[in-house]
Amino acid sequence: MKEKVKTIIIMFAAYFILAIPFKVMNVIPGFTDVRPVTMFGPIYALAFGIPGCAVFAICNLIMDIISDSLRWSSIAGLLSNFAGPYLIFYYYKRISREGLKLKKAAKILEYMVILILAALIEAIMITPSVRYAYPDVDWKVFMISVILNTSIFPIIFGIPLIILLQEELGFKMKAIRQDT
């Protein structure tokens, strides 16, 4: 139990260390900003499964609260920030025949496609709540921002981090199928 609590504290700390400095880089003030921290969503999910998805979603909600960005759409944000990483975890745990193994260019490309699909799903989940609750917000810019944040940062920074964790540090991801 101590080890699990320690892991959760480390995930929270890593999230906030990366999220807080970038909170000032607004795309739509109070709604969306430049978010390199989105690279952690898939990593938390792949490394820790459902608990990692939950920590990532809760961290996003807490960040909304402490940055005075808490809105009705934060509920959709909580759900989408759980669902996107969960779908990535589910794909690699249940659907992919090999699990997460980023040793070949084809597997990296497959992972990139999964990241982009998850980003699209997250944007589709959260954008309607922003569009209908806050009609003055440009929903198209918001949606594009969500898609770019939740795909580009996990691709540019997340892939090298996963490769480092797996190949250099020997970290075992939960998303590696046990039956292979």
PDB file of C-alpha atoms in Angstrom:
ATOM      1  CA  MET A   1       0.000   0.000   0.000  1.00  0.00           C
ATOM      2  CA  LYS A   2       2.859   2.381   0.832  1.00  0.00           C
ATOM      3  CA  GLU A   3       4.325   1.820  -2.626  1.00  0.00           C
ATOM      4  CA  LYS A   4       1.012   2.676  -4.334  1.00  0.00           C
ATOM      5  CA  VAL A   5       0.592   5.871  -2.321  1.00  0.00           C
ATOM      6  CA  LYS A   6       4.188   6.852  -3.118  1.00  0.00           C
ATOM      7  CA  THR A   7       3.556   6.237  -6.833  1.00  0.00           C
ATOM      8  CA  ILE A   8       0.397   8.375  -6.783  1.00  0.00           C
ATOM      9  CA  ILE A   9       2.243  11.204  -5.017  1.00  0.00           C
ATOM     10  CA  ILE A  10       5.018  11.047  -7.621  1.00  0.00           C
ATOM     11  CA  MET A  11       2.449  11.158 -10.461  1.00  0.00           C
ATOM     12  CA  PHE A  12       0.745  14.186  -8.883  1.00  0.00           C
ATOM     13  CA  ALA A  13       4.091  15.946  -8.348  1.00  0.00           C
ATOM     14  CA  ALA A  14       5.300  15.293 -11.912  1.00  0.00           C
ATOM     15  CA  TYR A  15       1.988  16.561 -13.290  1.00  0.00           C
ATOM     16  CA  PHE A  16       2.047  19.840 -11.374  1.00  0.00           C
ATOM     17  CA  ILE A  17       5.772  20.464 -11.915  1.00  0.00           C
ATOM     18  CA  LEU A  18       5.146  20.381 -15.663  1.00  0.00           C
ATOM     19  CA  ALA A  19       1.656  21.948 -15.707  1.00  0.00           C
ATOM     20  CA  ILE A  20       2.084  25.040 -13.552  1.00  0.00           C
ATOM     21  CA  PRO A  21       4.805  26.866 -15.548  1.00  0.00           C
ATOM     22  CA  PHE A  22       2.812  26.575 -18.797  1.00  0.00           C
ATOM     23  CA  LYS A  23      -0.543  27.677 -17.349  1.00  0.00           C
ATOM     24  CA  VAL A  24       0.239  31.258 -18.399  1.00  0.00           C
ATOM     25  CA  MET A  25       0.404  30.325 -22.104  1.00  0.00           C
ATOM     26  CA  ASN A  26      -3.300  30.799 -22.887  1.00  0.00           C
ATOM     27  CA  VAL A  27      -4.931  29.895 -26.170  1.00  0.00           C
ATOM     28  CA  ILE A  28      -8.420  30.802 -24.915  1.00  0.00           C
ATOM     29  CA  PRO A  29      -8.085  32.412 -21.446  1.00  0.00           C
ATOM     30  CA  GLY A  30      -9.860  30.361 -18.789  1.00  0.00           C
ATOM     31  CA  PHE A  31     -10.519  27.474 -21.166  1.00  0.00           C
ATOM     32  CA  THR A  32      -7.400  26.200 -22.851  1.00  0.00           C
ATOM     33  CA  ASP A  33      -3.677  26.798 -22.835  1.00  0.00           C
ATOM     34  CA  VAL A  34      -0.483  25.228 -24.112  1.00  0.00           C
ATOM     35  CA  ARG A  35      -0.296  21.945 -22.183  1.00  0.00           C
ATOM     36  CA  PRO A  36       2.897  19.876 -22.486  1.00  0.00           C
ATOM     37  CA  VAL A  37       1.644  18.004 -19.403  1.00  0.00           C
ATOM     38  CA  THR A  38      -0.737  16.101 -21.699  1.00  0.00           C
ATOM     39  CA  MET A  39       2.218  13.867 -22.522  1.00  0.00           C
ATOM     40  CA  PHE A  40       1.655  12.244 -19.114  1.00  0.00           C
ATOM     41  CA  GLY A  41      -1.909  11.048 -19.840  1.00  0.00           C
ATOM     42  CA  PRO A  42      -0.927   8.124 -22.063  1.00  0.00           C
ATOM     43  CA  ILE A  43       2.196   7.401 -19.999  1.00  0.00           C
ATOM     44  CA  TYR A  44       0.231   7.236 -16.730  1.00  0.00           C
ATOM     45  CA  ALA A  45      -2.346   5.000 -18.392  1.00  0.00           C
ATOM     46  CA  LEU A  46       0.171   2.665 -19.999  1.00  0.00           C
ATOM     47  CA  ALA A  47       2.374   2.451 -16.912  1.00  0.00           C
ATOM     48  CA  PHE A  48      -0.281   2.250 -14.192  1.00  0.00           C
ATOM     49  CA  GLY A  49      -3.545   1.305 -15.911  1.00  0.00           C
ATOM     50  CA  ILE A  50      -6.869   2.615 -14.639  1.00  0.00           C
ATOM     51  CA  PRO A  51      -5.340   4.274 -11.539  1.00  0.00           C
ATOM     52  CA  GLY A  52      -2.994   6.217 -13.841  1.00  0.00           C
ATOM     53  CA  CYS A  53      -5.964   7.368 -15.934  1.00  0.00           C
ATOM     54  CA  ALA A  54      -7.783   8.502 -12.790  1.00  0.00           C
ATOM     55  CA  VAL A  55      -4.756  10.384 -11.421  1.00  0.00           C
ATOM     56  CA  PHE A  56      -4.299  12.204 -14.730  1.00  0.00           C
ATOM     57  CA  ALA A  57      -7.985  13.230 -14.876  1.00  0.00           C
ATOM     58  CA  ILE A  58      -8.045  14.346 -11.233  1.00  0.00           C
ATOM     59  CA  CYS A  59      -4.824  16.338 -11.661  1.00  0.00           C
ATOM     60  CA  ASN A  60      -6.419  18.172 -14.589  1.00  0.00           C
ATOM     61  CA  LEU A  61      -9.471  19.008 -12.469  1.00  0.00           C
ATOM     62  CA  ILE A  62      -7.299  20.206  -9.575  1.00  0.00           C
ATOM     63  CA  MET A  63      -5.319  22.352 -12.014  1.00  0.00           C
ATOM     64  CA  ASP A  64      -8.603  23.910 -13.186  1.00  0.00           C
ATOM     65  CA  ILE A  65      -9.459  24.689  -9.560  1.00  0.00           C
ATOM     66  CA  ILE A  66      -6.119  26.200  -8.538  1.00  0.00           C
ATOM     67  CA  SER A  67      -5.764  28.221 -11.752  1.00  0.00           C
ATOM     68  CA  ASP A  68      -9.260  29.708 -11.470  1.00  0.00           C
ATOM     69  CA  SER A  69     -10.329  27.896 -14.657  1.00  0.00           C
ATOM     70  CA  LEU A  70     -13.019  25.750 -13.065  1.00  0.00           C
ATOM     71  CA  ARG A  71     -16.057  25.814 -15.352  1.00  0.00           C
ATOM     72  CA  TRP A  72     -19.055  23.587 -16.012  1.00  0.00           C
ATOM     73  CA  SER A  73     -17.027  22.159 -18.876  1.00  0.00           C
ATOM     74  CA  SER A  74     -14.475  20.916 -16.316  1.00  0.00           C
ATOM     75  CA  ILE A  75     -16.811  17.960 -15.720  1.00  0.00           C
ATOM     76  CA  ALA A  76     -16.479  16.997 -19.380  1.00  0.00           C
ATOM     77  CA  GLY A  77     -12.747  17.664 -19.045  1.00  0.00           C
ATOM     78  CA  LEU A  78     -12.521  15.256 -16.124  1.00  0.00           C
ATOM     79  CA  LEU A  79     -14.333  12.557 -18.094  1.00  0.00           C
ATOM     80  CA  SER A  80     -12.397  13.103 -21.311  1.00  0.00           C
ATOM     81  CA  ASN A  81      -9.039  13.241 -19.507  1.00  0.00           C
ATOM     82  CA  PHE A  82      -9.848   9.821 -18.094  1.00  0.00           C
ATOM     83  CA  ALA A  83     -11.340   8.376 -21.288  1.00  0.00           C
ATOM     84  CA  GLY A  84      -8.552   9.329 -23.716  1.00  0.00           C
ATOM     85  CA  PRO A  85      -5.738   7.700 -21.729  1.00  0.00           C
ATOM     86  CA  TYR A  86      -8.001   4.754 -20.879  1.00  0.00           C
ATOM     87  CA  LEU A  87      -8.674   4.077 -24.553  1.00  0.00           C
ATOM     88  CA  ILE A  88      -4.932   4.025 -25.209  1.00  0.00           C
ATOM     89  CA  PHE A  89      -4.410   1.636 -22.284  1.00  0.00           C
ATOM     90  CA  TYR A  90      -7.326  -0.556 -23.408  1.00  0.00           C
ATOM     91  CA  TYR A  91      -6.011  -0.770 -26.959  1.00  0.00           C
ATOM     92  CA  TYR A  92      -2.580  -1.932 -25.865  1.00  0.00           C
ATOM     93  CA  LYS A  93      -3.822  -4.206 -23.096  1.00  0.00           C
ATOM     94  CA  ARG A  94      -6.721  -5.904 -24.925  1.00  0.00           C
ATOM     95  CA  ILE A  95      -6.623  -5.282 -28.678  1.00  0.00           C
ATOM     96  CA  SER A  96      -2.990  -4.998 -29.761  1.00  0.00           C
ATOM     97  CA  ARG A  97      -1.395  -8.391 -30.263  1.00  0.00           C
ATOM     98  CA  GLU A  98       1.982  -7.266 -28.932  1.00  0.00           C
ATOM     99  CA  GLY A  99       1.120  -4.623 -26.376  1.00  0.00           C
ATOM    100  CA  LEU A 100       3.214  -1.494 -26.171  1.00  0.00           C
ATOM    101  CA  LYS A 101       6.577  -2.091 -27.828  1.00  0.00           C
ATOM    102  CA  LEU A 102       8.033   0.963 -29.532  1.00  0.00           C
ATOM    103  CA  LYS A 103      11.094  -0.731 -31.020  1.00  0.00           C
ATOM    104  CA  LYS A 104      10.143  -0.426 -34.700  1.00  0.00           C
ATOM    105  CA  ALA A 105       9.057   2.521 -36.819  1.00  0.00           C
ATOM    106  CA  ALA A 106       5.768   0.752 -37.671  1.00  0.00           C
ATOM    107  CA  LYS A 107       4.944   0.366 -33.944  1.00  0.00           C
ATOM    108  CA  ILE A 108       5.755   4.022 -33.287  1.00  0.00           C
ATOM    109  CA  LEU A 109       3.473   5.006 -36.178  1.00  0.00           C
ATOM    110  CA  GLU A 110       0.724   2.764 -34.776  1.00  0.00           C
ATOM    111  CA  TYR A 111       1.105   4.448 -31.392  1.00  0.00           C
ATOM    112  CA  MET A 112       0.936   7.886 -33.015  1.00  0.00           C
ATOM    113  CA  VAL A 113      -2.327   6.940 -34.755  1.00  0.00           C
ATOM    114  CA  ILE A 114      -3.797   5.716 -31.438  1.00  0.00           C
ATOM    115  CA  LEU A 115      -2.734   8.981 -29.761  1.00  0.00           C
ATOM    116  CA  ILE A 116      -4.404  11.046 -32.483  1.00  0.00           C
ATOM    117  CA  LEU A 117      -7.614   8.985 -32.291  1.00  0.00           C
ATOM    118  CA  ALA A 118      -7.697   9.395 -28.509  1.00  0.00           C
ATOM    119  CA  ALA A 119      -7.142  13.148 -28.936  1.00  0.00           C
ATOM    120  CA  LEU A 120     -10.062  13.340 -31.356  1.00  0.00           C
ATOM    121  CA  ILE A 121     -12.293  11.446 -28.939  1.00  0.00           C
ATOM    122  CA  GLU A 122     -11.289  13.741 -26.073  1.00  0.00           C
ATOM    123  CA  ALA A 123     -12.045  16.817 -28.189  1.00  0.00           C
ATOM    124  CA  ILE A 124     -15.412  15.375 -29.227  1.00  0.00           C
ATOM    125  CA  MET A 125     -16.247  14.711 -25.572  1.00  0.00           C
ATOM    126  CA  ILE A 126     -15.350  18.122 -24.167  1.00  0.00           C
ATOM    127  CA  THR A 127     -16.052  20.604 -26.986  1.00  0.00           C
ATOM    128  CA  PRO A 128     -19.877  20.360 -26.899  1.00  0.00           C
ATOM    129  CA  SER A 129     -19.925  21.312 -23.214  1.00  0.00           C
ATOM    130  CA  VAL A 130     -17.828  24.395 -23.948  1.00  0.00           C
ATOM    131  CA  ARG A 131     -19.845  25.254 -27.050  1.00  0.00           C
ATOM    132  CA  TYR A 132     -23.235  25.124 -25.345  1.00  0.00           C
ATOM    133  CA  ALA A 133     -22.334  26.437 -21.902  1.00  0.00           C
ATOM    134  CA  TYR A 134     -20.112  29.263 -23.209  1.00  0.00           C
ATOM    135  CA  PRO A 135     -21.347  30.350 -26.665  1.00  0.00           C
ATOM    136  CA  ASP A 136     -18.907  33.289 -26.736  1.00  0.00           C
ATOM    137  CA  VAL A 137     -15.940  30.877 -26.852  1.00  0.00           C
ATOM    138  CA  ASP A 138     -14.823  29.956 -30.365  1.00  0.00           C
ATOM    139  CA  TRP A 139     -15.508  26.229 -30.194  1.00  0.00           C
ATOM    140  CA  LYS A 140     -13.503  25.460 -33.343  1.00  0.00           C
ATOM    141  CA  VAL A 141     -10.345  27.032 -31.893  1.00  0.00           C
ATOM    142  CA  PHE A 142     -11.041  25.228 -28.621  1.00  0.00           C
ATOM    143  CA  MET A 143     -11.449  21.863 -30.366  1.00  0.00           C
ATOM    144  CA  ILE A 144      -8.277  22.311 -32.428  1.00  0.00           C
ATOM    145  CA  SER A 145      -6.394  23.283 -29.261  1.00  0.00           C
ATOM    146  CA  VAL A 146      -7.561  20.130 -27.475  1.00  0.00           C
ATOM    147  CA  ILE A 147      -6.613  17.915 -30.422  1.00  0.00           C
ATOM    148  CA  LEU A 148      -3.175  19.510 -30.800  1.00  0.00           C
ATOM    149  CA  ASN A 149      -2.397  19.501 -27.065  1.00  0.00           C
ATOM    150  CA  THR A 150      -3.458  15.894 -26.544  1.00  0.00           C
ATOM    151  CA  SER A 151      -1.665  14.538 -29.590  1.00  0.00           C
ATOM    152  CA  ILE A 152       1.443  16.626 -30.287  1.00  0.00           C
ATOM    153  CA  PHE A 153       2.963  16.639 -26.789  1.00  0.00           C
ATOM    154  CA  PRO A 154       2.501  12.881 -26.257  1.00  0.00           C
ATOM    155  CA  ILE A 155       4.057  12.297 -29.686  1.00  0.00           C
ATOM    156  CA  ILE A 156       7.002  14.704 -29.411  1.00  0.00           C
ATOM    157  CA  PHE A 157       7.877  14.207 -25.735  1.00  0.00           C
ATOM    158  CA  GLY A 158       5.932  11.124 -24.643  1.00  0.00           C
ATOM    159  CA  ILE A 159       7.310   8.660 -27.196  1.00  0.00           C
ATOM    160  CA  PRO A 160      10.970   9.329 -26.310  1.00  0.00           C
ATOM    161  CA  LEU A 161      10.091   9.135 -22.604  1.00  0.00           C
ATOM    162  CA  ILE A 162       8.352   5.770 -23.044  1.00  0.00           C
ATOM    163  CA  ILE A 163      11.290   4.427 -25.043  1.00  0.00           C
ATOM    164  CA  LEU A 164      13.668   5.655 -22.329  1.00  0.00           C
ATOM    165  CA  LEU A 165      11.562   4.091 -19.576  1.00  0.00           C
ATOM    166  CA  GLN A 166      11.207   0.749 -21.337  1.00  0.00           C
ATOM    167  CA  GLU A 167      14.482   0.280 -23.141  1.00  0.00           C
ATOM    168  CA  GLU A 168      16.998   2.072 -20.956  1.00  0.00           C
ATOM    169  CA  LEU A 169      15.462   1.824 -17.492  1.00  0.00           C
ATOM    170  CA  GLY A 170      13.660  -1.528 -17.913  1.00  0.00           C
ATOM    171  CA  PHE A 171      10.322  -0.138 -16.677  1.00  0.00           C
ATOM    172  CA  LYS A 172       7.478  -2.604 -17.253  1.00  0.00           C
ATOM    173  CA  MET A 173       4.322  -1.033 -18.613  1.00  0.00           C
ATOM    174  CA  LYS A 174       0.977  -2.480 -17.514  1.00  0.00           C
ATOM    175  CA  ALA A 175      -0.132  -2.282 -21.119  1.00  0.00           C
ATOM    176  CA  ILE A 176       2.163  -5.120 -22.174  1.00  0.00           C
ATOM    177  CA  ARG A 177      -0.048  -8.131 -22.661  1.00  0.00           C
ATOM    178  CA  GLN A 178       0.694 -10.973 -20.321  1.00  0.00           C
ATOM    179  CA  ASP A 179      -0.305 -13.668 -22.844  1.00  0.00           C
ATOM    180  CA  THR A 180       2.391 -12.788 -25.435  1.00  0.00           C
TER     181      THR A 180
END
